[in-house]
Amino acid sequence: MQVMAFSPTGLLSLVVFMVLVVEPHPAYSSSRGGWFGRNQGAATPLVNGICAASVTIHGYKCEEHQVKTQDGYILNMQRIPEGRIGGNSSGNKKQPVLIQHGVLVDGMTWLLNSPQQNLPMILAENGFDVWLANTRGTRFCRHHVSLQPSQSEFWDWSWDELVSYDLPAVFDFVFNHTAQKIHYIGHSLGTLIGLASFSEGHQEDQLKSAAFLSPVAYLTHMKTALGAVAARAFVGEITTLFGVAEFNPKGQQASIFLKALCNYPGVDCYDLVTAITGKNCCLNASTVDLFLQNEPQSTATKNMVHLAQTVRDGVIAKYNYGRPDYNLMHYGEARPPIYNISNIPKDLPIFISYGGQDALSDVEDVGQLLDNLKYHDVNKLSIQYIKDYAHADFIMGVNAKDIVYNQVVSFFKNQQ
Ligand SMILES: *[C@@H]1O[C@H](CO)[C@@H](O)[C@H](O)[C@H]1NC(C)=O
Ligand SMILES: *[C@@H]1O[C@H](CO)[C@@H](O)[C@H](O)[C@H]1NC(C)=O
Ligand SMILES: *[C@@H]1O[C@H](CO)[C@@H](O)[C@H](O)[C@H]1NC(C)=O
Ligand SMILES: *[C@@H]1O[C@H](CO)[C@@H](O)[C@H](O)[C@H]1NC(C)=O
């Protein structure tokens, strides 16, 4: 279930998965007017927020915060300041950890497993001060100083803006509150924006180390039929359907779009679950249910197009306006500028964990990313390969604590 995937194929995978899990037959009839039958509409009402819904009910303290980006978006963050027993980990000041989710989901995906199994609570129990970021456009981040989500201007952004505005805003906010350097954790798109941002030298003074789970940077090896078709469609046809606007995966247009893709010659959505998403080894059915009640969430169509460009072009570059003169207008160059991953400071402690079954963070693409990091200080780069893991196992795997999170915890503790 590659739901938290950041890519068009991820979205489709989710749909396919959902169809299989919730409505085994027929493969994609959708008579109820949407592919996500249970939850229509962009924002699932969950009035009391993520803290109340998923954290305090387990006996943890949790604070809701509002963070304003320089371009006017009001983002919502959660903070779990300590473990359940309080505990001031040997009197030391707790180190902040900032956790960034992927595309089409929000911070709640980290909290769906039990307190003993989920990453934020495990970090809190280990003496960290945990901050969950939520990306603009997701259900608690649909406010702006002057724009409304109903206006297309509200959705005029791609992951470039997550790099230039969202990340700096949340980093500044956490840094101001804690006066300490921050450990960063990203999953999926959360890794891409982290890598892009750190390669540009942003956050250098605020960043202590970075853990990238299911790292996404290069995407060329997503070469299944549906992947290719979806990327092509997103670059081309999709804007006719959506315009520069909200991409609501639960909406009517998304449903039409996905049906059209599934009718492409050579694309069999029924078979694609495993072929595209990779086979997650270790998900809990009740957690998946909970997931489907809360996700997927909206993003900007332009963001999806930008991701499709990344699949198509094989480079990690800024949004391509599609015409040399438009690019010239925006960047002063005919081609969009590249994010050069090799420019990430060589002494930044980095932990990378990737899965052998992960079709979105393909092993070959991760190889290319690692090649970009080949001059990184050897003792600052830890790499973990998990043969059986696919994309969603990293956030919801029932054994992720033993396999991944404990490694993340010791990696962070080694930086102290
Ligand atoms: C936390 O630290 C304070 C001051 O150092 C101390 O008085 C208190 O007992 C500690 N609490 C716990 C639970 O360790
Ligand atoms: C952080 O603190 C600096 C300096 O006091 C201030 O300029 C900045 O606006 C603050 N940022 C946030 C997000 O609170
Ligand atoms: C799966 O989730 C349910 C509900 O949270 C829980 O009771 C069960 O113990 C979980 N199973 C595993 C293997 O973690
Ligand atoms: C990226 O930067 C490295 C040095 O940090 C340089 O050797 C390489 O040529 C650059 N790549 C691109 C595509 O600009």
mmCIF file of C-alpha atoms in Angstrom, residues 113-279:
data_model
loop_
_atom_site.group_PDB
_atom_site.id
_atom_site.type_symbol
_atom_site.label_atom_id
_atom_site.label_comp_id
_atom_site.label_asym_id
_atom_site.label_seq_id
_atom_site.Cartn_x
_atom_site.Cartn_y
_atom_site.Cartn_z
ATOM 1 C CA ASN A 113 0.167 2.126 14.943
ATOM 2 C CA SER A 114 0.138 1.495 18.690
ATOM 3 C CA PRO A 115 2.257 3.714 20.987
ATOM 4 C CA GLN A 116 4.781 0.876 21.266
ATOM 5 C CA GLN A 117 5.067 0.709 17.486
ATOM 6 C CA ASN A 118 4.897 4.245 16.126
ATOM 7 C CA LEU A 119 7.933 6.395 15.474
ATOM 8 C CA PRO A 120 6.960 9.659 17.211
ATOM 9 C CA MET A 121 6.106 7.962 20.497
ATOM 10 C CA ILE A 122 9.165 5.729 20.394
ATOM 11 C CA LEU A 123 11.300 8.844 19.964
ATOM 12 C CA ALA A 124 9.477 10.584 22.822
ATOM 13 C CA GLU A 125 10.064 7.575 25.087
ATOM 14 C CA ASN A 126 13.718 7.747 24.167
ATOM 15 C CA GLY A 127 14.034 11.274 25.451
ATOM 16 C CA PHE A 128 13.490 13.297 22.300
ATOM 17 C CA ASP A 129 11.284 16.345 21.876
ATOM 18 C CA VAL A 130 9.179 15.337 18.877
ATOM 19 C CA TRP A 131 7.669 17.706 16.296
ATOM 20 C CA LEU A 132 5.365 16.586 13.502
ATOM 21 C CA ALA A 133 5.192 18.735 10.392
ATOM 22 C CA ASN A 134 2.148 18.925 8.128
ATOM 23 C CA THR A 135 2.365 20.128 4.559
ATOM 24 C CA ARG A 136 0.296 22.968 3.093
ATOM 25 C CA GLY A 137 -2.973 21.801 1.589
ATOM 26 C CA THR A 138 -3.506 18.883 3.989
ATOM 27 C CA ARG A 139 -6.585 18.971 6.179
ATOM 28 C CA PHE A 140 -5.205 21.122 9.007
ATOM 29 C CA CYS A 141 -3.106 23.304 6.741
ATOM 30 C CA ARG A 142 -5.774 24.883 4.606
ATOM 31 C CA HIS A 143 -5.378 28.433 5.844
ATOM 32 C CA HIS A 144 -3.541 31.367 4.424
ATOM 33 C CA VAL A 145 -3.275 34.997 5.448
ATOM 34 C CA SER A 146 -5.231 36.132 2.410
ATOM 35 C CA LEU A 147 -6.121 33.169 0.149
ATOM 36 C CA GLN A 148 -8.855 30.541 0.407
ATOM 37 C CA PRO A 149 -8.499 26.899 -0.663
ATOM 38 C CA SER A 150 -11.311 27.562 -3.130
ATOM 39 C CA GLN A 151 -9.036 29.944 -5.045
ATOM 40 C CA SER A 152 -6.611 28.533 -7.569
ATOM 41 C CA GLU A 153 -3.854 30.841 -6.259
ATOM 42 C CA PHE A 154 -3.932 28.854 -3.039
ATOM 43 C CA TRP A 155 -2.719 25.823 -5.021
ATOM 44 C CA ASP A 156 -0.058 27.523 -7.103
ATOM 45 C CA TRP A 157 2.911 25.633 -5.709
ATOM 46 C CA SER A 158 4.945 22.471 -6.124
ATOM 47 C CA TRP A 159 7.543 20.819 -3.928
ATOM 48 C CA ASP A 160 9.855 23.743 -4.696
ATOM 49 C CA GLU A 161 7.735 25.808 -2.341
ATOM 50 C CA LEU A 162 7.894 23.091 0.292
ATOM 51 C CA VAL A 163 11.663 23.459 0.022
ATOM 52 C CA SER A 164 11.704 27.255 0.023
ATOM 53 C CA TYR A 165 8.862 28.021 2.428
ATOM 54 C CA ASP A 166 7.391 25.132 4.400
ATOM 55 C CA LEU A 167 10.633 23.571 5.604
ATOM 56 C CA PRO A 168 12.296 26.860 6.569
ATOM 57 C CA ALA A 169 9.170 27.865 8.483
ATOM 58 C CA VAL A 170 8.963 24.681 10.526
ATOM 59 C CA PHE A 171 12.717 24.575 11.119
ATOM 60 C CA ASP A 172 12.734 28.189 12.336
ATOM 61 C CA PHE A 173 9.776 27.497 14.542
ATOM 62 C CA VAL A 174 11.236 24.423 16.219
ATOM 63 C CA PHE A 175 14.650 26.032 16.493
ATOM 64 C CA ASN A 176 13.166 29.116 18.146
ATOM 65 C CA HIS A 177 11.242 27.001 20.623
ATOM 66 C CA THR A 178 14.047 24.692 21.549
ATOM 67 C CA ALA A 179 17.236 26.680 20.896
ATOM 68 C CA GLN A 180 18.834 23.431 19.790
ATOM 69 C CA LYS A 181 19.891 21.887 16.537
ATOM 70 C CA ILE A 182 17.305 19.603 15.026
ATOM 71 C CA HIS A 183 17.324 15.974 13.934
ATOM 72 C CA TYR A 184 15.304 15.631 10.741
ATOM 73 C CA ILE A 185 13.329 12.580 9.626
ATOM 74 C CA GLY A 186 11.701 12.422 6.219
ATOM 75 C CA HIS A 187 9.705 9.735 4.466
ATOM 76 C CA SER A 188 9.100 9.670 0.717
ATOM 77 C CA LEU A 189 8.491 13.248 -0.475
ATOM 78 C CA GLY A 190 9.721 14.305 2.958
ATOM 79 C CA THR A 191 13.129 12.949 1.956
ATOM 80 C CA LEU A 192 13.122 14.706 -1.401
ATOM 81 C CA ILE A 193 12.408 18.128 0.057
ATOM 82 C CA GLY A 194 14.967 17.531 2.814
ATOM 83 C CA LEU A 195 17.665 16.489 0.356
ATOM 84 C CA ALA A 196 16.879 19.403 -1.963
ATOM 85 C CA SER A 197 16.840 21.856 0.892
ATOM 86 C CA PHE A 198 20.060 20.691 2.538
ATOM 87 C CA SER A 199 21.777 20.648 -0.852
ATOM 88 C CA GLU A 200 20.998 24.355 -1.164
ATOM 89 C CA GLY A 201 22.541 25.018 2.211
ATOM 90 C CA HIS A 202 19.257 25.893 3.909
ATOM 91 C CA GLN A 203 18.909 25.013 7.580
ATOM 92 C CA GLU A 204 22.636 24.427 7.858
ATOM 93 C CA ASP A 205 22.833 26.194 11.199
ATOM 94 C CA GLN A 206 19.764 24.461 12.559
ATOM 95 C CA LEU A 207 20.273 20.904 11.406
ATOM 96 C CA LYS A 208 22.002 18.299 13.533
ATOM 97 C CA SER A 209 21.465 15.165 11.467
ATOM 98 C CA ALA A 210 19.039 13.666 8.973
ATOM 99 C CA ALA A 211 17.325 10.297 8.612
ATOM 100 C CA PHE A 212 15.803 9.484 5.238
ATOM 101 C CA LEU A 213 13.332 6.608 5.191
ATOM 102 C CA SER A 214 12.286 5.226 1.817
ATOM 103 C CA PRO A 215 14.342 7.937 0.176
ATOM 104 C CA VAL A 216 12.941 9.499 -2.919
ATOM 105 C CA ALA A 217 15.114 11.572 -5.177
ATOM 106 C CA TYR A 218 15.589 10.039 -8.591
ATOM 107 C CA LEU A 219 12.516 8.355 -10.010
ATOM 108 C CA THR A 220 13.521 7.143 -13.407
ATOM 109 C CA HIS A 221 13.285 3.477 -12.583
ATOM 110 C CA MET A 222 9.636 3.551 -11.913
ATOM 111 C CA LYS A 223 9.167 1.970 -15.285
ATOM 112 C CA THR A 224 5.946 0.004 -15.098
ATOM 113 C CA ALA A 225 3.277 0.736 -17.683
ATOM 114 C CA LEU A 226 1.097 2.605 -15.256
ATOM 115 C CA GLY A 227 4.007 4.614 -13.925
ATOM 116 C CA ALA A 228 4.896 5.776 -17.387
ATOM 117 C CA VAL A 229 1.319 6.546 -18.346
ATOM 118 C CA ALA A 230 0.575 8.350 -15.118
ATOM 119 C CA ALA A 231 3.682 10.490 -15.359
ATOM 120 C CA ARG A 232 2.896 11.338 -18.975
ATOM 121 C CA ALA A 233 -0.670 12.163 -18.095
ATOM 122 C CA PHE A 234 0.334 14.356 -15.204
ATOM 123 C CA VAL A 235 2.727 16.327 -17.311
ATOM 124 C CA GLY A 236 0.227 16.726 -20.113
ATOM 125 C CA GLU A 237 -3.441 16.033 -19.809
ATOM 126 C CA ILE A 238 -3.954 16.562 -16.160
ATOM 127 C CA THR A 239 -4.000 20.324 -16.141
ATOM 128 C CA THR A 240 -6.925 20.278 -18.529
ATOM 129 C CA LEU A 241 -8.860 18.328 -15.964
ATOM 130 C CA PHE A 242 -7.702 20.079 -12.829
ATOM 131 C CA GLY A 243 -6.201 23.393 -13.901
ATOM 132 C CA VAL A 244 -3.768 24.956 -11.482
ATOM 133 C CA ALA A 245 -5.800 23.862 -8.563
ATOM 134 C CA GLU A 246 -6.324 21.439 -5.797
ATOM 135 C CA PHE A 247 -5.610 17.806 -6.467
ATOM 136 C CA ASN A 248 -8.112 16.119 -4.234
ATOM 137 C CA PRO A 249 -7.612 12.374 -4.478
ATOM 138 C CA LYS A 250 -11.064 11.831 -3.013
ATOM 139 C CA GLY A 251 -12.739 14.055 -5.557
ATOM 140 C CA GLN A 252 -14.743 13.409 -8.669
ATOM 141 C CA GLN A 253 -12.077 14.540 -11.136
ATOM 142 C CA ALA A 254 -9.444 12.334 -9.607
ATOM 143 C CA SER A 255 -11.797 9.439 -9.983
ATOM 144 C CA ILE A 256 -12.375 10.191 -13.657
ATOM 145 C CA PHE A 257 -8.672 10.637 -14.233
ATOM 146 C CA LEU A 258 -7.769 7.368 -12.585
ATOM 147 C CA LYS A 259 -10.385 5.439 -14.486
ATOM 148 C CA ALA A 260 -9.034 6.856 -17.706
ATOM 149 C CA LEU A 261 -5.518 5.806 -16.806
ATOM 150 C CA CYS A 262 -6.637 2.324 -15.957
ATOM 151 C CA ASN A 263 -8.193 2.010 -19.390
ATOM 152 C CA TYR A 264 -4.903 2.672 -21.151
ATOM 153 C CA PRO A 265 -3.731 -0.226 -23.289
ATOM 154 C CA GLY A 266 -1.255 -2.281 -21.349
ATOM 155 C CA VAL A 267 -2.321 -0.905 -18.010
ATOM 156 C CA ASP A 268 -4.093 -3.333 -15.780
ATOM 157 C CA CYS A 269 -4.889 -1.679 -12.508
ATOM 158 C CA TYR A 270 -5.893 -4.922 -10.917
ATOM 159 C CA ASP A 271 -2.460 -6.437 -11.392
ATOM 160 C CA LEU A 272 -0.606 -3.344 -10.477
ATOM 161 C CA VAL A 273 -0.834 -3.537 -6.743
ATOM 162 C CA THR A 274 2.291 -5.572 -6.424
ATOM 163 C CA ALA A 275 3.877 -4.569 -9.697
ATOM 164 C CA ILE A 276 3.843 -0.869 -8.909
ATOM 165 C CA THR A 277 3.631 -0.338 -5.227
ATOM 166 C CA GLY A 278 5.945 -3.029 -4.142
ATOM 167 C CA LYS A 279 4.774 -5.569 -1.663
#
